Coordinates of C-alpha atoms in Angstrom, one line a residue:
Chain A
M1 CA -13.9 -31.0 19.9
T2 CA -14.8 -27.9 17.9
V3 CA -12.6 -25.0 17.0
D4 CA -14.3 -21.7 17.9
G5 CA -13.9 -18.6 15.8
L6 CA -12.3 -20.3 12.9
S7 CA -13.6 -20.3 9.3
I8 CA -11.6 -21.9 6.5
N9 CA -11.1 -19.8 3.4
T10 CA -11.2 -22.6 0.8
A11 CA -8.5 -20.8 -1.2
T12 CA -6.1 -22.3 1.4
V13 CA -7.1 -25.9 0.6
R14 CA -8.2 -25.7 -3.0
E15 CA -5.2 -27.5 -4.3
Q16 CA -6.2 -30.6 -2.3
F17 CA -10.0 -30.3 -2.0
D18 CA -13.1 -29.7 -4.0
F19 CA -16.1 -28.1 -2.3
R20 CA -17.4 -31.3 -0.8
Q21 CA -14.0 -32.5 0.4
A22 CA -13.3 -29.1 2.0
A23 CA -16.7 -29.2 3.8
D24 CA -16.0 -32.8 4.9
A25 CA -12.5 -31.9 6.1
C26 CA -14.0 -29.0 8.2
V27 CA -16.5 -31.4 9.9
R28 CA -13.8 -34.0 10.4
H29 CA -11.5 -31.5 12.2
G30 CA -14.3 -29.9 14.3
I31 CA -14.2 -26.6 12.3
A32 CA -17.7 -25.2 12.2
A33 CA -17.4 -22.7 9.4
F34 CA -15.9 -22.2 6.0
A35 CA -15.9 -19.6 3.2
P36 CA -16.0 -21.2 -0.2
W37 CA -14.9 -19.6 -3.5
R38 CA -17.4 -19.2 -6.3
E39 CA -15.3 -21.3 -8.7
Q40 CA -15.6 -24.3 -6.4
I41 CA -19.4 -23.8 -6.1
A42 CA -19.7 -23.5 -9.9
K43 CA -17.9 -26.9 -10.4
I44 CA -20.7 -28.8 -8.6
G45 CA -23.6 -26.4 -9.1
V46 CA -25.4 -24.2 -6.6
P47 CA -28.1 -26.8 -5.6
E48 CA -25.5 -29.4 -4.8
A49 CA -23.4 -26.9 -2.8
A50 CA -26.4 -25.8 -0.9
R51 CA -27.2 -29.4 -0.1
I52 CA -23.7 -30.0 1.2
V53 CA -24.0 -27.0 3.4
R54 CA -27.4 -28.2 4.8
D55 CA -26.1 -31.8 5.3
T56 CA -22.9 -30.8 7.1
G57 CA -24.5 -27.9 9.1
L58 CA -21.5 -25.8 8.3
Q59 CA -21.8 -22.0 8.7
V60 CA -20.9 -20.3 5.5
T61 CA -19.1 -17.1 6.7
G62 CA -18.9 -15.7 3.2
I63 CA -18.9 -16.5 -0.5
I64 CA -15.7 -15.4 -2.2
R65 CA -15.8 -13.4 -4.3
G66 CA -17.7 -10.7 -6.1
G67 CA -16.8 -7.2 -7.1
M68 CA -14.4 -6.2 -9.9
F69 CA -16.6 -3.3 -11.0
P70 CA -14.5 -1.0 -13.2
A71 CA -14.6 -1.5 -16.9
A72 CA -13.7 0.6 -20.0
D73 CA -17.3 0.9 -21.2
K74 CA -20.9 0.7 -19.9
S75 CA -21.5 -2.8 -21.2
G76 CA -18.4 -4.0 -19.3
R77 CA -19.7 -2.4 -16.1
D78 CA -23.2 -3.8 -16.6
A79 CA -21.7 -7.3 -17.2
A80 CA -19.8 -7.0 -13.9
I81 CA -23.0 -6.0 -12.1
E82 CA -24.9 -8.9 -13.6
E83 CA -22.2 -11.3 -12.5
N84 CA -22.5 -9.9 -9.0
R85 CA -26.2 -10.5 -9.1
R86 CA -25.6 -14.2 -9.6
A87 CA -23.1 -14.1 -6.8
I88 CA -25.7 -12.6 -4.4
E89 CA -28.1 -15.4 -5.5
E90 CA -25.5 -18.0 -4.7
A91 CA -24.7 -16.5 -1.3
A92 CA -28.5 -16.5 -0.5
A93 CA -28.8 -20.1 -1.6
L94 CA -26.0 -21.2 0.6
N95 CA -27.3 -19.0 3.5
A96 CA -23.9 -17.3 3.6
D97 CA -23.2 -14.6 6.1
C98 CA -22.0 -12.2 3.4
L99 CA -20.7 -11.9 -0.2
V100 CA -17.1 -10.8 -0.1
L101 CA -16.2 -8.3 -2.8
I102 CA -13.0 -6.8 -4.1
A103 CA -13.1 -3.5 -5.9
G104 CA -11.4 -4.4 -9.2
G105 CA -8.5 -2.5 -10.7
L106 CA -8.2 0.1 -13.5
P107 CA -9.7 -0.7 -16.8
K108 CA -7.1 -1.8 -19.3
G109 CA -5.2 1.2 -20.5
S110 CA -6.7 3.6 -18.0
K111 CA -4.7 5.5 -15.5
D112 CA -7.8 7.3 -14.0
I113 CA -7.9 5.8 -10.5
A114 CA -10.6 8.3 -9.3
A115 CA -12.9 7.2 -12.1
A116 CA -12.3 3.5 -11.3
R117 CA -13.1 4.2 -7.7
D118 CA -16.4 5.9 -8.7
M119 CA -17.3 2.8 -10.7
V120 CA -16.8 0.7 -7.6
T121 CA -19.2 2.9 -5.6
E122 CA -21.7 2.9 -8.5
G123 CA -21.5 -0.9 -8.9
L124 CA -22.1 -1.5 -5.2
A125 CA -25.0 1.0 -5.2
A126 CA -26.6 -0.9 -8.1
L127 CA -26.4 -4.2 -6.2
L128 CA -27.4 -3.1 -2.7
P129 CA -31.2 -3.2 -3.2
Q130 CA -31.0 -6.9 -4.3
A131 CA -28.5 -7.7 -1.5
R132 CA -30.7 -6.1 1.1
A133 CA -33.8 -8.0 -0.2
A134 CA -31.9 -11.2 -0.2
K135 CA -30.4 -10.5 3.3
V136 CA -26.9 -11.0 1.9
P137 CA -24.6 -8.3 3.4
L138 CA -21.9 -7.1 1.0
A139 CA -18.4 -7.2 2.5
L140 CA -15.9 -5.0 0.7
E141 CA -12.4 -6.1 1.2
P142 CA -9.5 -3.7 0.7
L143 CA -6.5 -5.3 -0.9
H144 CA -2.8 -4.6 -0.5
P145 CA -1.7 -1.7 -2.7
M146 CA 0.4 -4.0 -4.8
Y147 CA -2.9 -5.0 -6.3
T148 CA -4.4 -1.5 -6.7
A149 CA -3.9 -1.3 -10.5
D150 CA -5.0 -4.8 -11.5
R151 CA -7.3 -6.1 -8.9
A152 CA -8.6 -3.7 -6.3
C153 CA -8.4 0.1 -6.4
V154 CA -9.7 0.2 -2.8
A155 CA -6.7 -0.5 -0.6
T156 CA -7.2 1.0 2.8
L157 CA -9.7 0.2 5.5
E158 CA -10.6 3.9 5.8
E159 CA -11.4 4.1 2.1
A160 CA -13.5 1.0 2.2
L161 CA -15.4 2.3 5.3
D162 CA -15.9 5.7 3.6
I163 CA -17.6 3.9 0.7
C164 CA -19.8 2.0 3.2
D165 CA -20.8 5.2 4.9
V166 CA -21.9 6.6 1.6
L167 CA -24.0 3.6 0.7
G168 CA -25.7 2.9 4.0
D169 CA -27.2 -0.3 5.2
G170 CA -26.3 -3.7 3.9
I171 CA -22.7 -3.2 3.3
G172 CA -19.6 -3.5 5.5
V173 CA -16.0 -4.5 5.2
A174 CA -13.9 -7.7 5.2
I175 CA -10.5 -7.3 6.8
D176 CA -7.7 -9.6 5.8
T177 CA -4.5 -9.0 7.7
Y178 CA -2.6 -10.2 4.7
H179 CA -3.8 -7.1 2.9
V180 CA -3.9 -4.4 5.5
W181 CA -1.2 -5.2 8.1
W182 CA 0.8 -2.3 6.9
D183 CA -2.0 0.3 7.1
P184 CA -1.1 3.0 9.6
K185 CA -4.7 3.6 10.4
L186 CA -5.8 -0.1 10.7
M187 CA -6.2 -0.2 14.4
S188 CA -7.7 3.2 14.8
Q189 CA -10.2 2.6 12.0
I190 CA -11.2 -0.7 13.5
A191 CA -11.6 0.8 16.9
A192 CA -13.5 3.9 15.7
R193 CA -15.7 2.6 12.9
V194 CA -15.8 -1.1 12.3
G195 CA -18.1 -1.9 15.1
A196 CA -20.5 0.8 14.0
I197 CA -21.4 -0.7 10.6
G198 CA -23.7 -3.5 9.8
Y199 CA -21.2 -6.2 8.9
S200 CA -17.5 -6.7 9.6
R201 CA -15.2 -9.6 9.6
I202 CA -11.5 -10.0 10.2
T203 CA -9.8 -12.8 8.4
S204 CA -6.4 -13.8 7.3
A205 CA -5.1 -16.5 5.1
T206 CA -2.3 -17.9 7.2
G207 CA 0.7 -18.9 5.2
W208 CA 0.2 -16.4 2.4
C209 CA 2.1 -13.7 4.2
P210 CA 4.8 -14.4 6.8
R211 CA 4.7 -10.8 7.8
A212 CA 1.1 -10.7 8.9
T213 CA 1.1 -9.7 12.6
C214 CA -2.0 -11.7 13.4
C215 CA -4.1 -14.3 11.7
W216 CA -7.3 -16.2 11.7
T217 CA -9.3 -13.8 13.9
A218 CA -12.6 -14.7 12.4
A219 CA -16.3 -15.3 12.5
Chain B
M1 CA 17.9 25.7 -23.9
T2 CA 17.2 24.7 -20.3
V3 CA 14.6 22.3 -19.0
D4 CA 12.6 23.9 -16.2
G5 CA 11.2 22.0 -13.2
L6 CA 13.3 18.9 -13.9
S7 CA 15.8 17.4 -11.6
I8 CA 17.5 14.1 -12.4
N9 CA 17.5 11.5 -9.7
T10 CA 20.8 9.8 -10.4
A11 CA 19.3 6.4 -9.6
T12 CA 17.9 6.6 -13.1
V13 CA 21.4 6.9 -14.7
R14 CA 23.7 5.2 -12.2
E15 CA 24.2 2.2 -14.5
Q16 CA 25.8 4.6 -17.1
F17 CA 27.2 7.5 -15.1
D18 CA 29.3 8.2 -12.0
F19 CA 28.7 11.4 -10.1
R20 CA 30.8 13.6 -12.4
Q21 CA 29.4 12.1 -15.6
A22 CA 25.8 12.5 -14.3
A23 CA 26.5 16.2 -13.5
D24 CA 28.1 16.7 -16.9
A25 CA 25.2 15.1 -18.7
C26 CA 22.7 17.4 -16.9
V27 CA 24.7 20.4 -18.0
R28 CA 25.0 19.1 -21.6
H29 CA 21.2 18.6 -21.8
G30 CA 20.3 21.9 -20.2
I31 CA 19.0 20.3 -17.0
A32 CA 19.7 22.6 -14.2
A33 CA 19.3 20.3 -11.2
F34 CA 20.0 16.8 -10.0
A35 CA 19.6 14.7 -6.9
P36 CA 22.6 12.4 -6.3
W37 CA 22.7 9.3 -4.2
R38 CA 25.1 9.0 -1.3
E39 CA 26.8 6.0 -2.8
Q40 CA 27.9 8.0 -5.7
I41 CA 29.1 10.8 -3.5
A42 CA 31.1 8.3 -1.4
K43 CA 32.9 7.0 -4.5
I44 CA 34.6 10.3 -5.2
G45 CA 34.5 11.9 -1.8
V46 CA 32.5 14.8 -0.5
P47 CA 35.1 17.5 -1.3
E48 CA 35.3 16.4 -4.9
A49 CA 31.5 16.1 -5.2
A50 CA 31.1 19.6 -3.7
R51 CA 33.6 21.0 -6.2
I52 CA 31.7 19.4 -9.2
V53 CA 28.5 21.0 -7.9
R54 CA 30.2 24.4 -7.6
D55 CA 31.9 24.1 -11.0
T56 CA 28.7 23.0 -12.9
G57 CA 26.4 25.4 -11.0
L58 CA 23.9 22.6 -10.7
Q59 CA 21.2 22.9 -8.1
V60 CA 21.2 19.8 -5.8
T61 CA 17.5 19.3 -5.1
G62 CA 18.3 16.6 -2.6
I63 CA 20.8 14.0 -1.3
I64 CA 19.4 10.5 -1.5
R65 CA 19.1 9.0 1.0
G66 CA 19.1 8.9 4.8
G67 CA 16.7 7.3 7.2
M68 CA 16.4 3.6 8.0
F69 CA 15.9 4.2 11.7
P70 CA 14.4 1.1 13.3
A71 CA 16.8 -1.5 14.7
A72 CA 16.6 -4.3 17.2
D73 CA 18.6 -2.6 19.9
K74 CA 19.8 0.8 21.0
S75 CA 23.2 0.5 19.5
G76 CA 21.7 -0.3 16.1
R77 CA 19.4 2.8 16.4
D78 CA 22.3 5.0 17.5
A79 CA 24.3 3.8 14.6
A80 CA 21.5 4.7 12.2
I81 CA 21.4 8.2 13.7
E82 CA 25.1 8.6 13.4
E83 CA 25.0 7.6 9.7
N84 CA 22.3 10.2 9.2
R85 CA 24.4 12.8 10.9
R86 CA 27.0 12.2 8.2
A87 CA 24.3 12.5 5.5
I88 CA 23.3 15.9 6.8
E89 CA 26.9 17.0 6.7
E90 CA 27.1 15.8 3.1
A91 CA 23.9 17.6 2.1
A92 CA 25.2 20.8 3.7
A93 CA 28.6 20.5 1.9
L94 CA 26.8 20.1 -1.5
N95 CA 24.4 22.9 -0.6
A96 CA 21.5 20.5 -1.2
D97 CA 17.9 21.6 -0.9
C98 CA 17.2 18.7 1.5
L99 CA 18.2 15.3 2.7
V100 CA 15.7 12.7 1.5
L101 CA 15.0 10.0 4.1
I102 CA 13.0 6.8 4.1
A103 CA 11.7 5.3 7.3
G104 CA 13.3 1.9 7.4
G105 CA 11.5 -1.4 7.8
L106 CA 10.9 -3.7 10.8
P107 CA 14.0 -4.9 12.7
K108 CA 14.9 -8.4 11.7
G109 CA 12.4 -10.8 13.4
S110 CA 10.1 -8.1 14.6
K111 CA 6.5 -7.8 13.8
D112 CA 5.9 -4.8 15.9
I113 CA 5.2 -2.1 13.3
A114 CA 4.0 0.4 15.9
A115 CA 7.3 0.2 17.7
A116 CA 9.2 0.6 14.4
R117 CA 7.2 3.7 13.6
D118 CA 8.0 5.1 17.0
M119 CA 11.7 4.6 16.2
V120 CA 11.4 6.6 13.0
T121 CA 9.9 9.5 14.9
E122 CA 12.5 9.3 17.6
G123 CA 15.4 9.1 15.0
L124 CA 14.1 12.1 13.1
A125 CA 13.7 14.0 16.4
A126 CA 17.3 13.3 17.3
L127 CA 18.5 14.6 14.0
L128 CA 16.4 17.7 13.7
P129 CA 18.5 20.1 15.8
Q130 CA 21.6 19.4 13.6
A131 CA 19.5 19.6 10.4
R132 CA 18.1 22.9 11.4
A133 CA 21.5 24.3 12.4
A134 CA 22.9 23.2 9.0
K135 CA 19.9 24.5 7.2
V136 CA 19.3 21.1 5.6
P137 CA 15.6 20.3 5.6
L138 CA 14.7 16.7 6.1
A139 CA 12.3 15.2 3.5
L140 CA 10.6 12.1 4.6
E141 CA 9.5 10.0 1.7
P142 CA 6.7 7.5 2.1
L143 CA 7.3 4.3 0.1
H144 CA 4.8 1.9 -1.5
P145 CA 3.4 -0.6 1.1
M146 CA 5.2 -3.4 -0.7
Y147 CA 8.3 -2.0 1.0
T148 CA 6.7 -1.6 4.5
A149 CA 8.3 -4.5 6.1
D150 CA 11.8 -4.3 4.8
R151 CA 12.4 -0.7 3.8
A152 CA 9.9 1.9 4.9
C153 CA 7.3 1.5 7.6
V154 CA 5.9 4.9 6.6
A155 CA 3.8 4.3 3.5
T156 CA 1.1 7.0 3.2
L157 CA 1.5 10.7 2.7
E158 CA -0.9 11.4 5.6
E159 CA 1.3 9.3 7.9
A160 CA 4.4 11.1 6.8
L161 CA 2.7 14.5 7.3
D162 CA 1.5 13.5 10.7
I163 CA 5.1 12.8 11.7
C164 CA 6.1 16.2 10.3
D165 CA 3.4 17.9 12.3
V166 CA 4.7 16.3 15.5
L167 CA 8.3 17.3 14.9
G168 CA 7.8 20.9 13.8
D169 CA 10.1 23.0 11.7
G170 CA 12.8 21.6 9.5
I171 CA 11.1 18.5 8.2
G172 CA 8.7 18.0 5.3
V173 CA 7.9 15.2 2.8
A174 CA 9.2 14.0 -0.5
I175 CA 6.5 12.7 -2.8
D176 CA 7.3 10.1 -5.5
T177 CA 4.4 9.1 -7.6
Y178 CA 6.0 5.7 -8.0
H179 CA 5.3 5.1 -4.4
V180 CA 2.1 6.9 -3.7
W181 CA 0.0 6.9 -6.9
W182 CA -2.4 4.4 -5.3
D183 CA -3.0 6.4 -2.1
P184 CA -6.6 7.3 -1.9
K185 CA -5.8 10.5 0.1
L186 CA -2.9 11.6 -2.1
M187 CA -4.6 14.5 -3.8
S188 CA -6.5 15.7 -0.7
Q189 CA -3.4 15.5 1.5
I190 CA -1.4 17.5 -1.0
A191 CA -4.1 20.1 -1.3
A192 CA -4.7 20.4 2.4
R193 CA -1.3 20.0 4.0
V194 CA 1.7 19.9 1.7
G195 CA 1.7 23.6 1.0
A196 CA 1.6 24.3 4.7
I197 CA 4.8 22.7 5.8
G198 CA 8.4 23.9 5.4
Y199 CA 9.6 21.7 2.6
S200 CA 7.9 19.6 0.0
R201 CA 8.9 18.1 -3.3
I202 CA 7.1 16.0 -5.8
T203 CA 9.2 13.6 -7.8
S204 CA 8.9 10.5 -9.8
A205 CA 11.4 8.2 -11.4
T206 CA 9.9 7.7 -14.8
G207 CA 10.2 4.2 -16.2
W208 CA 10.1 2.5 -12.8
C209 CA 6.4 2.3 -12.8
P210 CA 4.3 2.2 -15.9
R211 CA 1.2 2.9 -13.8
A212 CA 2.3 6.2 -12.4
T213 CA -0.4 8.7 -13.3
C214 CA 2.0 11.6 -13.4
C215 CA 5.8 12.0 -13.4
W216 CA 8.6 14.3 -13.0
T217 CA 6.8 17.1 -11.4
A218 CA 9.8 18.4 -9.6
A219 CA 11.8 21.2 -8.0

């Protein structure tokens, strides 16, 4: 028996499983896809992680996660871009469907949210040539506004899609109902725009949010 | 000395002051306006509150707060509307500039956010004839999405303004930076639409949110 349309975000099982154990558990339960976090890849190294993916035949629906672009100075922003370049390489090595990115919050001490948002667009623009060449789509994930200041200054689906429109091919959105269930334009933006861009994925980490109105619509 | 453009939301001083003490403190500090909460009005009664307003000459920039329309059944929704009718009467008795309303969250057990939003529009529509006749503008306040489920299913300024457009004269928005600072369309919606409707007010309760990018732009 296999479970269609389901990919396990390994954040949901990282207390119990390392990368290999998570992959093995997916196979054991007939789940054909998973989305590992970079921390778990780093623990065993990219070559070993890639070997496990090949051996199990699992689809890697995404590597989680890149992004976090805003920083107080240019060296900080450059460092973020360099870190994302490594993430793209990892995603390519694991033949992942995408690299999931979150925007990042405001630099420490800053209240200039418009400037932070510009840094996100600039960071993504800097990465896109490499991502396109590596055939790793970037998937920008809006996070719930309770995270806007410290984790992701891109909070609505519309805003994420506007950034994708500006940047062109090779970037889309990742939609997690945990983060966007409250968004008044969620359904209309999905209907009008999500199908029209290069890469889109709807996910939810069940159990994180009892209020999510749907879950695990994936792959 | 008077402080222009400042109105004290009595939520910020309710630990120290009752209605009369808050009014007296405003006068003492040269603050010409305040916005009392209904709980504080109820404690001394509407006639006494109206007398204090007349005696002090304070401007009442709003009564806080009405709304909370969604309910699991019709009797619950009717009860909410009746409660709001009393709030309009209080606002009229105190010669308030508006009645501030929040939408209300999802009925207990419900995950149908679209239905809850419809109940908000229906509740406001039911109140508007009375509000117009009493010359009490309704001011719908979007709350931060961390409150969407339990307190206010209207979270963005655009959504609130869309509701105002549907309902016509006698309703506008109340904007609190504490709740909307993260909104990517905040500035563009203010620029494009807030000036065009009948009643608008920008407020913030300083000290509630260290991340608010502006505060106390009021009256």
